[in-house]
Tab-separated table of C-alpha atoms in Angstrom:
chain	number	residue	atom	x	y	z
Z	30	MET	CA	96.496	-58.056	-49.381
Z	31	ARG	CA	99.309	-55.560	-48.889
Z	32	LEU	CA	99.384	-53.889	-45.482
Z	33	GLU	CA	101.312	-50.783	-44.469
Z	34	ALA	CA	102.815	-50.112	-41.055
Z	35	ILE	CA	101.148	-47.302	-39.130
Z	36	THR	CA	100.801	-45.987	-35.585
Z	37	TRP	CA	97.525	-46.219	-33.704
Z	38	GLU	CA	97.367	-42.437	-33.430
Z	39	ARG	CA	97.852	-41.966	-37.157
Z	40	LEU	CA	95.335	-44.722	-37.879
Z	41	GLY	CA	92.697	-42.963	-35.780
Z	42	ASP	CA	93.376	-39.707	-37.613
Z	43	LEU	CA	93.209	-41.246	-41.087
Z	44	LEU	CA	89.993	-43.116	-40.361
Z	45	ALA	CA	88.438	-39.933	-38.988
Z	46	GLU	CA	89.476	-38.041	-42.112
Z	47	ARG	CA	87.857	-40.700	-44.264
Z	48	LEU	CA	84.627	-40.432	-42.318
Z	49	LEU	CA	84.445	-36.669	-42.817
Z	50	ASP	CA	83.888	-37.245	-46.545
Z	51	LEU	CA	81.742	-40.383	-46.290
Z	52	LYS	CA	78.007	-40.183	-47.000
Z	53	PRO	CA	75.479	-42.634	-45.478
Z	54	ALA	CA	74.393	-45.161	-48.083
Z	55	ASP	CA	70.679	-44.917	-47.238
Z	56	GLY	CA	70.384	-41.153	-46.975
Z	57	SER	CA	70.391	-41.212	-43.178
Z	58	PRO	CA	71.785	-38.153	-41.369
Z	59	TRP	CA	74.128	-40.452	-39.397
Z	60	LEU	CA	77.087	-42.637	-40.300
Z	61	ARG	CA	77.268	-46.140	-38.799
Z	62	ILE	CA	80.766	-47.580	-38.494
Z	63	ALA	CA	81.855	-51.069	-37.400
Z	64	LEU	CA	85.040	-51.672	-35.439
Z	65	ASP	CA	84.991	-55.460	-35.572
Z	66	GLY	CA	87.322	-57.784	-33.735
Z	67	ALA	CA	87.808	-60.287	-30.930
Z	68	PRO	CA	88.047	-58.808	-27.426
Z	69	ALA	CA	91.774	-59.594	-27.457
Z	70	ALA	CA	92.181	-57.341	-30.507
Z	71	ARG	CA	90.731	-54.410	-28.502
Z	72	PRO	CA	88.596	-52.860	-31.255
Z	73	GLY	CA	87.078	-50.584	-28.617
Z	74	ASP	CA	90.414	-48.823	-28.192
Z	75	LEU	CA	90.430	-47.979	-31.883
Z	76	ALA	CA	86.805	-46.842	-31.723
Z	77	HIS	CA	87.674	-44.372	-28.966
Z	78	ARG	CA	90.703	-43.133	-30.926
Z	79	VAL	CA	88.548	-42.452	-33.949
Z	80	GLY	CA	85.932	-40.774	-31.769
Z	81	GLU	CA	88.542	-38.456	-30.273
Z	82	ALA	CA	89.951	-37.655	-33.710
Z	83	LEU	CA	86.450	-36.793	-34.901
Z	84	ARG	CA	85.878	-34.575	-31.860
Z	85	ILE	CA	89.013	-32.586	-32.626
Z	86	ARG	CA	87.676	-32.106	-36.144
Z	87	GLY	CA	84.328	-30.817	-34.889
Z	88	ARG	CA	82.315	-33.964	-35.633
Z	89	SER	CA	80.072	-35.610	-33.044
Z	90	SER	CA	80.334	-39.341	-32.452
Z	91	LEU	CA	79.050	-42.004	-30.096
Z	92	VAL	CA	81.074	-45.081	-29.152
Z	93	VAL	CA	78.936	-48.124	-28.341
Z	94	GLY	CA	80.273	-51.539	-27.350
Z	95	THR	CA	78.316	-54.726	-27.906
Z	96	GLU	CA	79.378	-55.921	-24.436
Z	97	GLY	CA	76.664	-53.577	-23.199
Z	98	PHE	CA	74.116	-55.636	-25.137
Z	99	LEU	CA	74.856	-59.075	-23.750
Z	100	ARG	CA	71.808	-61.162	-22.950
Z	101	PRO	CA	70.941	-61.979	-19.314
Z	102	ALA	CA	72.970	-64.809	-17.797
Z	103	SER	CA	69.901	-67.060	-17.677
Z	104	VAL	CA	69.760	-66.912	-21.485
Z	105	ARG	CA	73.465	-66.566	-22.247
Z	106	LEU	CA	74.525	-69.496	-20.081
Z	107	GLU	CA	71.524	-71.759	-20.594
Z	108	TYR	CA	73.736	-74.471	-22.083
Z	109	GLY	CA	76.675	-73.923	-19.727
Z	110	HIS	CA	79.421	-71.405	-19.197
Z	111	GLN	CA	81.558	-72.624	-22.092
Z	112	ASP	CA	79.140	-73.432	-24.888
Z	113	VAL	CA	80.784	-72.249	-28.117
Z	114	GLU	CA	77.580	-72.272	-30.175
Z	115	ALA	CA	75.794	-70.110	-27.607
Z	116	TYR	CA	78.729	-67.685	-27.495
Z	117	TYR	CA	78.812	-67.396	-31.261
Z	118	SER	CA	75.081	-67.135	-31.902
Z	119	GLY	CA	73.299	-66.213	-28.702
Z	120	TRP	CA	75.321	-64.120	-26.270
Z	121	TYR	CA	74.654	-60.746	-27.910
Z	122	ASP	CA	71.171	-59.261	-28.110
Z	123	THR	CA	71.149	-58.377	-31.789
Z	124	GLY	CA	67.438	-57.579	-31.646
Z	125	ALA	CA	68.107	-54.889	-29.051
Z	126	LEU	CA	70.961	-53.524	-31.163
Z	127	TRP	CA	68.622	-53.225	-34.141
Z	128	ARG	CA	65.932	-51.603	-32.029
Z	129	GLU	CA	67.936	-49.322	-29.741
Z	130	VAL	CA	71.010	-48.477	-31.815
Z	131	PHE	CA	70.332	-48.846	-35.528
Z	132	GLY	CA	66.610	-48.028	-35.565
Z	133	PRO	CA	67.063	-44.491	-34.224
Z	134	LEU	CA	69.726	-43.855	-36.884
Z	135	GLU	CA	67.604	-44.748	-39.886
Z	136	ALA	CA	66.708	-42.017	-42.349
Z	137	ASP	CA	63.514	-41.208	-40.417
Z	138	GLY	CA	64.991	-41.824	-36.959
Z	139	ASP	CA	65.357	-39.377	-34.077
Z	140	GLY	CA	69.035	-40.027	-33.254
Z	141	ARG	CA	68.280	-41.132	-29.662
Z	142	VAL	CA	70.532	-44.147	-29.122
Z	143	LEU	CA	70.672	-46.365	-26.053
Z	144	PRO	CA	74.419	-46.746	-25.349
Z	145	ASP	CA	74.017	-49.945	-23.328
Z	146	LEU	CA	71.239	-52.174	-22.087
Z	147	TRP	CA	72.600	-54.864	-19.773
Z	148	ASP	CA	75.338	-54.996	-17.136
Z	149	PRO	CA	76.741	-58.545	-17.354
Z	150	ALA	CA	78.631	-58.240	-14.062
Z	151	ALA	CA	75.540	-57.279	-12.045
Z	152	ASP	CA	73.274	-59.219	-14.452
Z	153	ARG	CA	70.677	-56.481	-14.545
Z	154	ALA	CA	69.559	-53.636	-16.785
Z	155	THR	CA	71.907	-50.654	-16.820
Z	156	ARG	CA	69.066	-48.096	-17.025
Z	157	SER	CA	71.390	-45.760	-18.909
Z	158	PRO	CA	69.802	-42.644	-20.397
Z	159	TYR	CA	69.498	-42.294	-24.146
Z	160	ALA	CA	72.276	-40.404	-25.921
Z	161	GLU	CA	71.238	-37.955	-28.604
Z	162	LEU	CA	73.486	-38.119	-31.650
Z	163	PRO	CA	72.987	-34.935	-33.708
Z	164	PRO	CA	72.536	-35.094	-37.490
Z	165	GLY	CA	75.936	-35.584	-39.078
Z	166	GLY	CA	77.121	-37.591	-36.075
Z	167	VAL	CA	78.909	-40.924	-36.282
Z	168	LEU	CA	78.077	-44.196	-34.522
Z	169	LEU	CA	81.229	-46.198	-33.725
Z	170	LEU	CA	80.068	-49.705	-32.791
Z	171	HIS	CA	82.741	-52.118	-31.598
Z	172	GLY	CA	82.672	-55.787	-30.720
Z	173	PRO	CA	83.112	-59.315	-32.103
Z	174	PHE	CA	81.199	-60.969	-34.940
Z	175	LEU	CA	79.717	-57.674	-36.181
Z	176	LEU	CA	79.902	-58.526	-39.872
Z	177	ARG	CA	77.649	-61.592	-39.728
Z	178	HIS	CA	74.405	-59.807	-38.803
Z	179	TRP	CA	73.683	-57.622	-41.857
Z	180	PHE	CA	73.867	-54.480	-39.760
Z	181	PRO	CA	73.658	-51.395	-42.030
Z	182	PHE	CA	77.238	-50.197	-41.702
Z	183	ASP	CA	78.521	-47.426	-43.942
Z	184	LEU	CA	82.115	-48.481	-43.276
Z	185	SER	CA	83.533	-51.561	-41.573
Z	186	VAL	CA	86.964	-52.004	-40.000
Z	187	HIS	CA	88.176	-55.447	-38.956
Z	188	VAL	CA	90.987	-55.646	-36.393
Z	189	LEU	CA	92.717	-58.925	-37.199
Z	190	LEU	CA	94.794	-61.194	-35.015
Z	191	SER	CA	96.485	-64.287	-36.410
Z	192	PRO	CA	95.407	-67.535	-34.697
Z	193	GLY	CA	98.637	-67.586	-32.710
Z	194	ALA	CA	98.338	-63.963	-31.588
Z	195	LEU	CA	94.678	-64.465	-30.729
Z	196	ARG	CA	95.535	-67.409	-28.500
Z	197	ARG	CA	98.420	-65.572	-26.824
Z	198	ARG	CA	96.402	-62.444	-26.114
Z	199	THR	CA	93.211	-64.181	-24.983
Z	200	PRO	CA	93.174	-64.993	-21.251
Z	201	GLU	CA	93.518	-68.731	-20.689
Z	202	ALA	CA	90.139	-68.880	-18.970
Z	203	GLU	CA	88.592	-67.680	-22.238
Z	204	HIS	CA	90.400	-70.045	-24.604
Z	205	TRP	CA	87.175	-71.997	-24.963
Z	206	THR	CA	85.885	-69.084	-27.132
Z	207	LEU	CA	88.632	-69.508	-29.752
Z	208	PRO	CA	86.690	-71.982	-31.955
Z	209	ALA	CA	83.970	-69.330	-32.341
Z	210	PHE	CA	86.458	-66.908	-33.894
Z	211	GLU	CA	87.784	-69.634	-36.190
Z	212	ARG	CA	84.210	-70.295	-37.318
Z	213	TYR	CA	83.652	-66.563	-37.862
Z	214	GLU	CA	86.723	-66.419	-40.118
Z	215	HIS	CA	85.465	-69.359	-42.188
Z	216	GLU	CA	81.799	-68.352	-42.422
Z	217	THR	CA	82.000	-64.558	-42.699
Z	218	ASP	CA	85.555	-63.983	-43.996
Z	219	PRO	CA	85.910	-60.583	-42.297
Z	220	VAL	CA	89.344	-60.063	-43.845
Z	221	ASP	CA	87.768	-59.743	-47.297
Z	222	THR	CA	84.365	-58.499	-46.140
Z	223	ALA	CA	85.563	-55.453	-44.189
Z	224	ASP	CA	86.294	-52.184	-45.971
Z	225	VAL	CA	89.440	-51.634	-43.897
Z	226	LEU	CA	91.722	-54.281	-42.436
Z	227	VAL	CA	93.994	-53.632	-39.454
Z	228	ARG	CA	96.487	-56.294	-38.367
Z	229	ALA	CA	97.323	-56.019	-34.685
Z	230	ASP	CA	99.462	-59.101	-33.927
Z	231	ASP	CA	102.039	-56.773	-32.378
Z	232	PRO	CA	99.964	-54.291	-30.358
Z	233	ARG	CA	102.780	-51.732	-30.596
Z	234	HIS	CA	103.098	-51.880	-34.380
Z	235	PRO	CA	99.790	-52.224	-36.276
Z	236	ALA	CA	99.491	-52.354	-40.041
Z	237	TRP	CA	96.523	-51.527	-42.217
Z	238	SER	CA	95.175	-51.889	-45.732
Z	239	GLY	CA	94.853	-48.131	-46.335
């Protein structure tokens, strides 16, 4: 796949422009966009850039990170603090994401999205109020492993790091998670699955598939 060099600012603008013309596949009043990538790839930064670019263009958006939907520590760490299978398959509360994020944005939904559910640092519910996304608004969901759950995305962006870059940019204490990302590449193939690919090995000089 041929990738073109781009700046992060320009990338945010071009993605926002694409979203202005995109129609939800299921007739919903809301677009649902994935910004997929390992924490080291910082897909949340791109989500916020796109959200700001949409705001400037008069389009409402809501940025939601899956780190706000981690399961309680008693469930997440049941098999230890460094269990790769649990990290890959059980850390994120996908049921809550379906119920609190995607459900309200279905064609007959009310647009009231819960932006987060669980504070992993305090290990308790966040009790955040619901955010009302008006018709025509855009959900920008960011986090790892997003493309393996059959979430109803209208557009998916995968922020890619090569294995070497992923290892370098992942804190050493979190290197135990690296096999989960290797498995994700093999099982889900996000490079070919995503609608847009962004390579971010050099955080100062990204490239994208256009």
